[in-house]
mmCIF file of C-alpha atoms and ligand atoms in Angstrom:
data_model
loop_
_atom_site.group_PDB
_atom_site.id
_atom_site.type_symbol
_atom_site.label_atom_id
_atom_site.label_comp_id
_atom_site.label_asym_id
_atom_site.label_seq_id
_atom_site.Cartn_x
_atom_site.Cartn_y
_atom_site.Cartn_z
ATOM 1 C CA UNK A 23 104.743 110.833 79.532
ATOM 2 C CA UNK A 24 108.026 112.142 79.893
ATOM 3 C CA UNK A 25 110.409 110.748 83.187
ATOM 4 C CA UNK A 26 113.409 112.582 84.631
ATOM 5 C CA UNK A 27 116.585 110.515 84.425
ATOM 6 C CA UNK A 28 119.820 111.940 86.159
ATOM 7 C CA UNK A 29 119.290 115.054 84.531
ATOM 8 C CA UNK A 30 117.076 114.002 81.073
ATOM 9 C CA UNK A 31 113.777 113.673 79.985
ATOM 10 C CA UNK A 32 112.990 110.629 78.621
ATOM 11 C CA UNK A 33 110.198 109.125 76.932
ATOM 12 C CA UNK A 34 108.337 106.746 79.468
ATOM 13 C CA UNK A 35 109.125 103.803 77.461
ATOM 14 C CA UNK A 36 112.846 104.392 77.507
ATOM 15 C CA UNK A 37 113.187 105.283 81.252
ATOM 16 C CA UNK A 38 115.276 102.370 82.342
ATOM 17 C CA UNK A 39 117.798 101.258 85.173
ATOM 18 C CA UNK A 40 120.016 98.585 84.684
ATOM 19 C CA UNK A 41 119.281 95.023 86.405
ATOM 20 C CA UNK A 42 122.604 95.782 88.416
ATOM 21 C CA UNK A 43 121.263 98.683 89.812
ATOM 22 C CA UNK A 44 121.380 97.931 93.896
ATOM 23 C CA UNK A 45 117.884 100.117 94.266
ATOM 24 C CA UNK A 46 115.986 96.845 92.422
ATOM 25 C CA UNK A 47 118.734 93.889 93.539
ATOM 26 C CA UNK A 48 118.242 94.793 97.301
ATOM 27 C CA UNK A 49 115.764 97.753 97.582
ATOM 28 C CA UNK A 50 118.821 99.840 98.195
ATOM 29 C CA UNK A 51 117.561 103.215 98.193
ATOM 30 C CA UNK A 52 115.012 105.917 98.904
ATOM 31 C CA UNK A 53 111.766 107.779 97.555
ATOM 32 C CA UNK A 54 109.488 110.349 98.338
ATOM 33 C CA UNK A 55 105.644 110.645 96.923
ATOM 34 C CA UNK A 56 104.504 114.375 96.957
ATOM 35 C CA UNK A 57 101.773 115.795 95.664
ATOM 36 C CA UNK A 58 101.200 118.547 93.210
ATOM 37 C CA UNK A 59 97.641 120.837 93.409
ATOM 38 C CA UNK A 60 96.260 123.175 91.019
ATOM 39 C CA UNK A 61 99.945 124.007 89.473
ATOM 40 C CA UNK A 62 101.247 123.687 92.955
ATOM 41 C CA UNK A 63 103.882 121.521 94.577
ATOM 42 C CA UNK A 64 102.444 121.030 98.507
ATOM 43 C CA UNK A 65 105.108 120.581 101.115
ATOM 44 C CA UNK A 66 107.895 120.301 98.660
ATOM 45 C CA UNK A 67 110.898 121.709 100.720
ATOM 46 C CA UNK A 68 109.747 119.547 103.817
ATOM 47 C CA UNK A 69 109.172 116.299 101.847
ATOM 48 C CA UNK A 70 113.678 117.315 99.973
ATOM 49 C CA UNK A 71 114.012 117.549 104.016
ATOM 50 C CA UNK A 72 112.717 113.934 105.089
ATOM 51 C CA UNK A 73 114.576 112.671 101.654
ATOM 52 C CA UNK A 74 117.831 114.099 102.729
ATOM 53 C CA UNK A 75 117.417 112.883 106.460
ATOM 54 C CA UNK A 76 116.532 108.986 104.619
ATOM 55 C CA UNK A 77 120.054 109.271 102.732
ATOM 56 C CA UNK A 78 121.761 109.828 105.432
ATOM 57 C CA UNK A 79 120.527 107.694 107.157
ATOM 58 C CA UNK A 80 121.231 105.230 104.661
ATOM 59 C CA UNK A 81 124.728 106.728 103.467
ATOM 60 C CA UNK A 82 123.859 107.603 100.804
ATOM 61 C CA UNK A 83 125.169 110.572 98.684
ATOM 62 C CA UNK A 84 122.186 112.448 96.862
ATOM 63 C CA UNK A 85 124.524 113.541 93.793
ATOM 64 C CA UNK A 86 122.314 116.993 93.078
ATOM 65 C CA UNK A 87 121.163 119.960 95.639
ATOM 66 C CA UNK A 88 118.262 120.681 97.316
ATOM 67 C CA UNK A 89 117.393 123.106 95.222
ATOM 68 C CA UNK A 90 118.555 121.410 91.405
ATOM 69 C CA UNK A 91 115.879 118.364 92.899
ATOM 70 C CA UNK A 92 113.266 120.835 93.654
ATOM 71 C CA UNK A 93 113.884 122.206 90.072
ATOM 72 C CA UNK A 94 113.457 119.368 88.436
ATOM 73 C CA UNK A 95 110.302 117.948 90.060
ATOM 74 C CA UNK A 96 108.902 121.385 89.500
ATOM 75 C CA UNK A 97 110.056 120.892 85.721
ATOM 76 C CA UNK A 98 109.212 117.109 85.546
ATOM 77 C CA UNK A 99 105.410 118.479 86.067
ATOM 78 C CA UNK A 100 105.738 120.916 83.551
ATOM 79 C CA UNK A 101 106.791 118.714 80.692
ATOM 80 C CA UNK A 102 104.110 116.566 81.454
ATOM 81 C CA UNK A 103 101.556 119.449 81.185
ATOM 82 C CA UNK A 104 100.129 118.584 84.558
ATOM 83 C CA UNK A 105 97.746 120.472 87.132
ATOM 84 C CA UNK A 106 97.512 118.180 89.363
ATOM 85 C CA UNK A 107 99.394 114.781 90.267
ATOM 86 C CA UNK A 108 101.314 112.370 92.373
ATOM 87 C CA UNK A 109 105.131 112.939 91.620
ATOM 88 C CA UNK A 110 107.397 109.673 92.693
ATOM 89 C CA UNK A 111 110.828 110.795 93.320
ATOM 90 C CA UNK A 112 113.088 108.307 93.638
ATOM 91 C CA UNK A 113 117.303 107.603 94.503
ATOM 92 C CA UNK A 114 118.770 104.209 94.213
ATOM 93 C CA UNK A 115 122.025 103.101 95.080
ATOM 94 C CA UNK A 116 123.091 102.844 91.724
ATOM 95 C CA UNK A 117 124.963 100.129 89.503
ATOM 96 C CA UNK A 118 127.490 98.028 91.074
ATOM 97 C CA UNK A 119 128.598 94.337 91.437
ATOM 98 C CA UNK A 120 126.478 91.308 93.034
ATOM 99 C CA UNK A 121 126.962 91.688 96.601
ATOM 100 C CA UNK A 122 125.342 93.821 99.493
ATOM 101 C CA UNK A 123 128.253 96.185 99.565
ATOM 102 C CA UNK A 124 127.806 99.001 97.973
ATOM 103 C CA UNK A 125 131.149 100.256 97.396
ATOM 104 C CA UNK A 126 131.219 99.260 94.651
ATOM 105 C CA UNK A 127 128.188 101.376 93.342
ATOM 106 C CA UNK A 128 129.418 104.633 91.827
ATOM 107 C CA UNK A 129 126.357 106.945 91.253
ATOM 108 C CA UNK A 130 123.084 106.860 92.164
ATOM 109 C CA UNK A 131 120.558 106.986 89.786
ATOM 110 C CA UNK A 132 117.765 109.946 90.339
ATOM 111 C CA UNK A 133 114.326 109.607 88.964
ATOM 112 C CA UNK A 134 111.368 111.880 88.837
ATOM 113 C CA UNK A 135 108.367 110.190 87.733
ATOM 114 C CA UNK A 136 104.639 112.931 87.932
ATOM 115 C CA UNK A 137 101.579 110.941 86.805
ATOM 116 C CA UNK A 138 97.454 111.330 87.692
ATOM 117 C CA UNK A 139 96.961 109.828 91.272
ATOM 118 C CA UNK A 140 94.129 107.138 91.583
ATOM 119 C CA UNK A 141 92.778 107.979 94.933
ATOM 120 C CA UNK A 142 90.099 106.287 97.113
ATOM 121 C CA UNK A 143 86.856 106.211 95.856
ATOM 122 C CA UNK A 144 84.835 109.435 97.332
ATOM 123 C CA UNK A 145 82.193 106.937 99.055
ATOM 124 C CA UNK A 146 85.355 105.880 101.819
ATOM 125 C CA UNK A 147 85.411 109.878 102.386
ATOM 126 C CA UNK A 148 81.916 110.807 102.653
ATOM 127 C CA UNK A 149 81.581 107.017 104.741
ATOM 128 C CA UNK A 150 84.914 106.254 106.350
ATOM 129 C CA UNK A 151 87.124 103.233 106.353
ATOM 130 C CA UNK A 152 86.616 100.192 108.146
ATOM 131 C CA UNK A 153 90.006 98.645 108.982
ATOM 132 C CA UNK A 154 91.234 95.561 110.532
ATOM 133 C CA UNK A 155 95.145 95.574 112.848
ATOM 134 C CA UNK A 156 97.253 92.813 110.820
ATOM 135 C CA UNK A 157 100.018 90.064 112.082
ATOM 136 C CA UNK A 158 102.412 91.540 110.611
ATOM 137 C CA UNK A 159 104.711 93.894 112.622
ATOM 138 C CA UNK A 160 106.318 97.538 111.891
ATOM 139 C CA UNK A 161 109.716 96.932 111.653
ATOM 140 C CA UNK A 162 111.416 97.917 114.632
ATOM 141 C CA UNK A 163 113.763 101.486 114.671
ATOM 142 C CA UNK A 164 116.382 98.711 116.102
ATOM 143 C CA UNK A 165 116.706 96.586 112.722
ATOM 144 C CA UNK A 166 115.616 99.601 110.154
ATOM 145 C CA UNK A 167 114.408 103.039 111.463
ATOM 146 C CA UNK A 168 110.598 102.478 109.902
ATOM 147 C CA UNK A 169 111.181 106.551 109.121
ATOM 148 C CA UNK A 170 113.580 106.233 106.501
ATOM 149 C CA UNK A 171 111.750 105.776 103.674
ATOM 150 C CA UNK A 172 113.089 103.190 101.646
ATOM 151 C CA UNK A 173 112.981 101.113 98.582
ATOM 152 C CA UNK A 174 112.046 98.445 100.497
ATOM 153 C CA UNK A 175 108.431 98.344 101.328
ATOM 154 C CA UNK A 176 107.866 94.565 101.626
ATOM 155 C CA UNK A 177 106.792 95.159 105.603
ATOM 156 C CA UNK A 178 104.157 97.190 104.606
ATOM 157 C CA UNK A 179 103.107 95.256 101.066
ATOM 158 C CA UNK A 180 103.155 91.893 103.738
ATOM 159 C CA UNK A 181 100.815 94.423 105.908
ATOM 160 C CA UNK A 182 98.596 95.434 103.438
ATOM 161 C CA UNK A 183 98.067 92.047 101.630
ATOM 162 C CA UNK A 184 96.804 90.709 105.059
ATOM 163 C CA UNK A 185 94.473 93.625 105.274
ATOM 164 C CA UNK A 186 93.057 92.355 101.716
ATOM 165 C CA UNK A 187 93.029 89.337 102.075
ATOM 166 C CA UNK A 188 90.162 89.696 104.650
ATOM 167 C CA UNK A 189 88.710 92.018 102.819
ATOM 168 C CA UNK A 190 90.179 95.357 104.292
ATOM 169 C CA UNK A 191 91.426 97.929 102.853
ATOM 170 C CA UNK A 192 94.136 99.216 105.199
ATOM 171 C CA UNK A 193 95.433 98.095 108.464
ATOM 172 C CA UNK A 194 96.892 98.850 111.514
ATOM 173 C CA UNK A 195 100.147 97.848 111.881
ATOM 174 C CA UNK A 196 102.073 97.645 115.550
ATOM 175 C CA UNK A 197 105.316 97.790 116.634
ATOM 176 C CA UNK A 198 107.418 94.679 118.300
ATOM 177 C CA UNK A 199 105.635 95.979 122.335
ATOM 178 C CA UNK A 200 102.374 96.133 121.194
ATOM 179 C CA UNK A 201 101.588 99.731 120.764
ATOM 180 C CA UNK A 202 100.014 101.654 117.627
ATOM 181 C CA UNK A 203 102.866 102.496 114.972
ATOM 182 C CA UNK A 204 100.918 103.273 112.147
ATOM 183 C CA UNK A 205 98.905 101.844 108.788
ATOM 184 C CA UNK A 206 100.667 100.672 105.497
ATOM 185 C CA UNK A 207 101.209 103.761 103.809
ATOM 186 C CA UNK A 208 99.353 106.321 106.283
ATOM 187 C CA UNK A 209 99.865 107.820 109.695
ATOM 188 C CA UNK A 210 96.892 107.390 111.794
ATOM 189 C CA UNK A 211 95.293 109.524 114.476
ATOM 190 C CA UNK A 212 92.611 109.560 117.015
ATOM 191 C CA UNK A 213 90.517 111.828 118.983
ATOM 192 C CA UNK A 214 89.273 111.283 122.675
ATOM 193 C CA UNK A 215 87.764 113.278 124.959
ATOM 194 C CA UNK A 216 88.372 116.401 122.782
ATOM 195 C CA UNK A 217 92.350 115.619 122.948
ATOM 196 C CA UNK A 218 93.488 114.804 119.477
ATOM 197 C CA UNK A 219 96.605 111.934 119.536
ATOM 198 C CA UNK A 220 98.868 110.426 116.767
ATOM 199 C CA UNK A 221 101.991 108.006 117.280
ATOM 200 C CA UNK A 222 105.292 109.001 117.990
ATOM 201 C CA UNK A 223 108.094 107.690 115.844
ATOM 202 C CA UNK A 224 109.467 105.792 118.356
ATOM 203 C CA UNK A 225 106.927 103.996 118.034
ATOM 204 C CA UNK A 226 107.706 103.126 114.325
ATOM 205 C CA UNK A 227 105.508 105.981 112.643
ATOM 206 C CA UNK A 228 106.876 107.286 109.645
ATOM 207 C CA UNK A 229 107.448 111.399 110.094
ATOM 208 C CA UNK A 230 104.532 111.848 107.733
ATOM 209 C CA UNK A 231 104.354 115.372 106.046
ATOM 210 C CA UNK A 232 100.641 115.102 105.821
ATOM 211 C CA UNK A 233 100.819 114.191 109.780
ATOM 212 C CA UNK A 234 102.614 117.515 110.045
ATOM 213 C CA UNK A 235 99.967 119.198 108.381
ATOM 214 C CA UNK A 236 97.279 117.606 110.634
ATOM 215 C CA UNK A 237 99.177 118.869 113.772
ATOM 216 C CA UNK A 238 99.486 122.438 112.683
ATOM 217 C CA UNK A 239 95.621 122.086 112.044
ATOM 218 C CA UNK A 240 95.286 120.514 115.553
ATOM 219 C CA UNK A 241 96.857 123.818 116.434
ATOM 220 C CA UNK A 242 94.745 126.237 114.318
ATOM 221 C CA UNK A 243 91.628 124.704 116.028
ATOM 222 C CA UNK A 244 92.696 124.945 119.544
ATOM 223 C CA UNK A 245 92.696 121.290 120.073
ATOM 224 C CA UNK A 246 95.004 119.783 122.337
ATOM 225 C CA UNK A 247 97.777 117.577 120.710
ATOM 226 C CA UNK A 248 99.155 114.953 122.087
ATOM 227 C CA UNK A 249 102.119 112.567 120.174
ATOM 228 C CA UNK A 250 102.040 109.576 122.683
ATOM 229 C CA UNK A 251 101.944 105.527 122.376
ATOM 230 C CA UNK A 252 98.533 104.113 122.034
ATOM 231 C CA UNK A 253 97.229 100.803 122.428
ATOM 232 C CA UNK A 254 94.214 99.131 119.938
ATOM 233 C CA UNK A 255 92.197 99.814 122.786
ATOM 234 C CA UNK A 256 92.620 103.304 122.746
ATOM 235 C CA UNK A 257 91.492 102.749 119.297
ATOM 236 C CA UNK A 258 88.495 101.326 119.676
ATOM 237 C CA UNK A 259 87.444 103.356 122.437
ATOM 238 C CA UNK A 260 88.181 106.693 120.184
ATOM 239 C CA UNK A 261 85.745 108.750 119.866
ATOM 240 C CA UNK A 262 87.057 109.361 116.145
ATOM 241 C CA UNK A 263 89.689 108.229 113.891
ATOM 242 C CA UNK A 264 91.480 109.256 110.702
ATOM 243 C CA UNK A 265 94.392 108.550 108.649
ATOM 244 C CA UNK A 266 96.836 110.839 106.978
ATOM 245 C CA UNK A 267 99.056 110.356 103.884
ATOM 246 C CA UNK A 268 100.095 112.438 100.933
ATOM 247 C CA UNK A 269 98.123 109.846 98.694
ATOM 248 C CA UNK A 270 94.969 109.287 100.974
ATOM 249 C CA UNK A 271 94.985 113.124 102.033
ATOM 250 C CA UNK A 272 92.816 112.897 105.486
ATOM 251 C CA UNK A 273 90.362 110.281 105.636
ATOM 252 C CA UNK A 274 87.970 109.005 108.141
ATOM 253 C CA UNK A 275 88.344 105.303 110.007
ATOM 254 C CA UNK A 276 84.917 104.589 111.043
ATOM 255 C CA UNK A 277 85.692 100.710 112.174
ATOM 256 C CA UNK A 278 88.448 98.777 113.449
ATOM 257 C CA UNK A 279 88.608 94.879 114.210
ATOM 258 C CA UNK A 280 84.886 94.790 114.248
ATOM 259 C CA UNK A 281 84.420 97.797 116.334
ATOM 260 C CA UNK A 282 82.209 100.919 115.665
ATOM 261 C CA UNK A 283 84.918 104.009 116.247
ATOM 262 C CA UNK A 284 82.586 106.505 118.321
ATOM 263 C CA UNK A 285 79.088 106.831 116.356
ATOM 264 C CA UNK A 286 80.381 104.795 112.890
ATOM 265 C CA UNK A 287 79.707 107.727 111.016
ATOM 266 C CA UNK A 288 82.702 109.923 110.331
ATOM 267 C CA UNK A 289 83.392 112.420 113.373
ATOM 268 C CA UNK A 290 82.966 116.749 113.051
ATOM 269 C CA UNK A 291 86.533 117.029 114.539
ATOM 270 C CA UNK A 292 87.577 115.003 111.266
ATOM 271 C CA UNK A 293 85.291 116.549 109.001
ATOM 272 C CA UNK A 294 86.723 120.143 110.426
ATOM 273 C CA UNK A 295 90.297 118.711 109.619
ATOM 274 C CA UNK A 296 89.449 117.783 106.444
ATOM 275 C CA UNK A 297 88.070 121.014 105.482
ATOM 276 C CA UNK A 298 90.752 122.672 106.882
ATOM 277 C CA UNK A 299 93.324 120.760 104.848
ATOM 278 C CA UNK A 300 91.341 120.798 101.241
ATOM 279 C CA UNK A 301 92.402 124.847 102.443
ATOM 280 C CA UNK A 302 95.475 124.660 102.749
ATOM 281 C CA UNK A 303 96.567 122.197 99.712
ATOM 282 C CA UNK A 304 95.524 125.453 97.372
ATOM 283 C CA UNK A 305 97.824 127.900 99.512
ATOM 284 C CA UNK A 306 100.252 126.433 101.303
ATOM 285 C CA UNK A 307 101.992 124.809 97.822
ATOM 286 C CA UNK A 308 105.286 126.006 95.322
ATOM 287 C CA UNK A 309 104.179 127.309 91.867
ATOM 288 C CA UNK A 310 105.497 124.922 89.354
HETATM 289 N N1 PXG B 14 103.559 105.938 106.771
HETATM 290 C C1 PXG B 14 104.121 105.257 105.761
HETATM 291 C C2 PXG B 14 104.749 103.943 106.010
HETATM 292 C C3 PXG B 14 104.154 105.816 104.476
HETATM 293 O O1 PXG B 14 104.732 105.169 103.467
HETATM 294 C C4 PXG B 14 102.954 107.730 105.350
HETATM 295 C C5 PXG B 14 102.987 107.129 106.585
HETATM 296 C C6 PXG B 14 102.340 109.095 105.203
HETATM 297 O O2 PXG B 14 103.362 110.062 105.013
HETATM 298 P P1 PXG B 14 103.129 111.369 104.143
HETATM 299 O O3 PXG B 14 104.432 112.076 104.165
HETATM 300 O O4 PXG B 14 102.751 110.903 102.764
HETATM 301 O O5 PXG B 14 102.047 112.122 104.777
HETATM 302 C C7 PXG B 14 103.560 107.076 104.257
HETATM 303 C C8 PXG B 14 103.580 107.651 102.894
HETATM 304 C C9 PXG B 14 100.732 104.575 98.255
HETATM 305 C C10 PXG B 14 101.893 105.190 98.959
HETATM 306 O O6 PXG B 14 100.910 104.218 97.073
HETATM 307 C C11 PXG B 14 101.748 105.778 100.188
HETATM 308 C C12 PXG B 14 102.862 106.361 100.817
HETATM 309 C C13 PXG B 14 104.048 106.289 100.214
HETATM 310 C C14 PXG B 14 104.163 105.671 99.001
HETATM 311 C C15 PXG B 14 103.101 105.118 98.352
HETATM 312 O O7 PXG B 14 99.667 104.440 98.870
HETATM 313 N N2 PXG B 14 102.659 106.957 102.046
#
């Protein structure tokens, strides 16, 4: 496997960052996890979008272009003779001294790793998810906005350990008044009385690219969409449920904290959406 580092290709074994770098001694920096489909890139402009918005959010100065980034995840792909993939793009802070500031950090380090994706086994598809809502809270848009998406994941890791530790393979995690932000690493929707809702980020959602997606096919089927705060009871009283991520594609929630969502069995509104976005992932993606 071959990593791009600032610019190189290096052999996996000698892609390194120093110990000083500010992205490992506080997290201090952002990523992006995109997915790459029969020789195609899916969503890559809007996922170099959401990246810029997190460093500037952060102040951070990405030290390449739009399109030298897009270049070289397209490239990154290519020397690692891959079809498909999960590419992890990554900008840290960079190497400075051994305090918070980082004004002392002169250049950020840019990394491009594209690798084989383990997904969820094909039985949580065909079946659905059961999932649990955790203790732990989204961070609230007050102390961190939950959309940047940063280098440091520990309030979703504390989220998702919870989920396992009762067995669970994601959770629902809400925000500091109660409502529906989102799971560890997915956005999450549900479907009731034919309307089709996901959380706002306000509400400490993550702007999720696959979310995106499952708007515009909200759209295509004529479904009412609604981005509004929701409650675990609106959960449990869904008539469906699904999740949406770039790793976990669309996948159906058929339980949550003990409760059957409509039927148990995955919903036809989330089969149609499913089907609808195995479509697009072909088309709607830049040739490598
Ligand atoms: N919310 C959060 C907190 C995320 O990290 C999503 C929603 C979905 O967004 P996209 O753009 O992917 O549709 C994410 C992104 C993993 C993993 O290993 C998952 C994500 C990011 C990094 C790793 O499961 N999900």
């Amino acid at each position: 496997m071959k990593v791009y580092l600032n610019g190189e290709f290096v052999a996996k074994e000698q892609a390194s960052i120093s110990v000083f770098d500010h992205g490992l001694l506080y997290g201090d920096g952002i990523f992006e996890g995109i997915r790459l489909y029969e020789g195609c890139v899916f969503k890559l402009d809007q996922h170099l979008e959401r990246l810029e918005h997190s460093a500037k959010a952060i102040l951070l100065d990405i030290p390449i272009s739009r399109a030298e980034l897009a270049a070289a995840v397209c490239e990154t792909c290519r020397q690692n003779n891959l079809d498909s993939g999960y590419i992890r793009l990554l900008i840290t802070r960079g190497v400075g001294h051994l305090g918070l500031s980082p004004t002392g950090c002169e250049r950020p380090n840019v990394v491009i790793i594209a690798d084989k994706i383990q997904l969820y086994p094909k039985e949580y598809y065909d079946e659905g998810l059961k999932i649990i809502t955790v203790p732990t809270r989204r961070i609230s848009p007050a102390a961190l906005p939950p959309m940047v998406k940063s280098l440091n994941y520990l309030n979703n890791i504390l989220a998702k350990m919870e989920a396992q530790q009762s067995g669970y393979l994601e959770a629902i995690m809400l925000n500091d008044e109660g409502y529906v932000a989102e799971c560890t690493g997915d956005n999450i929707f549900i479907v009731y009385k034919g309307r089709i809702i996901t959380t706002p980020s306000s509400a400490g959602a993550l702007r999720g690219i696959t979310r995106d997606v499952a708007i515009s096919i909200a759209e295509e089927l004529g479904l009412p969409m609604d981005t509004n705060n929701i409650t675990r009871y609106d959960v449990w009283n869904a008539e469906e449920c699904f999740l949406t991520g770039t790793a976990a594609e669309i996948i159906p929630v058929v339980e949550v904290d003990g409760r059957c969502v409509g039927d148990g069995h995955p919903g036809p509104i989330t089969k149609s959406f499913m089907d609808l976005f195995r479509a697009k992932v072909s088309l709607e993606g830049s040739m490598i």
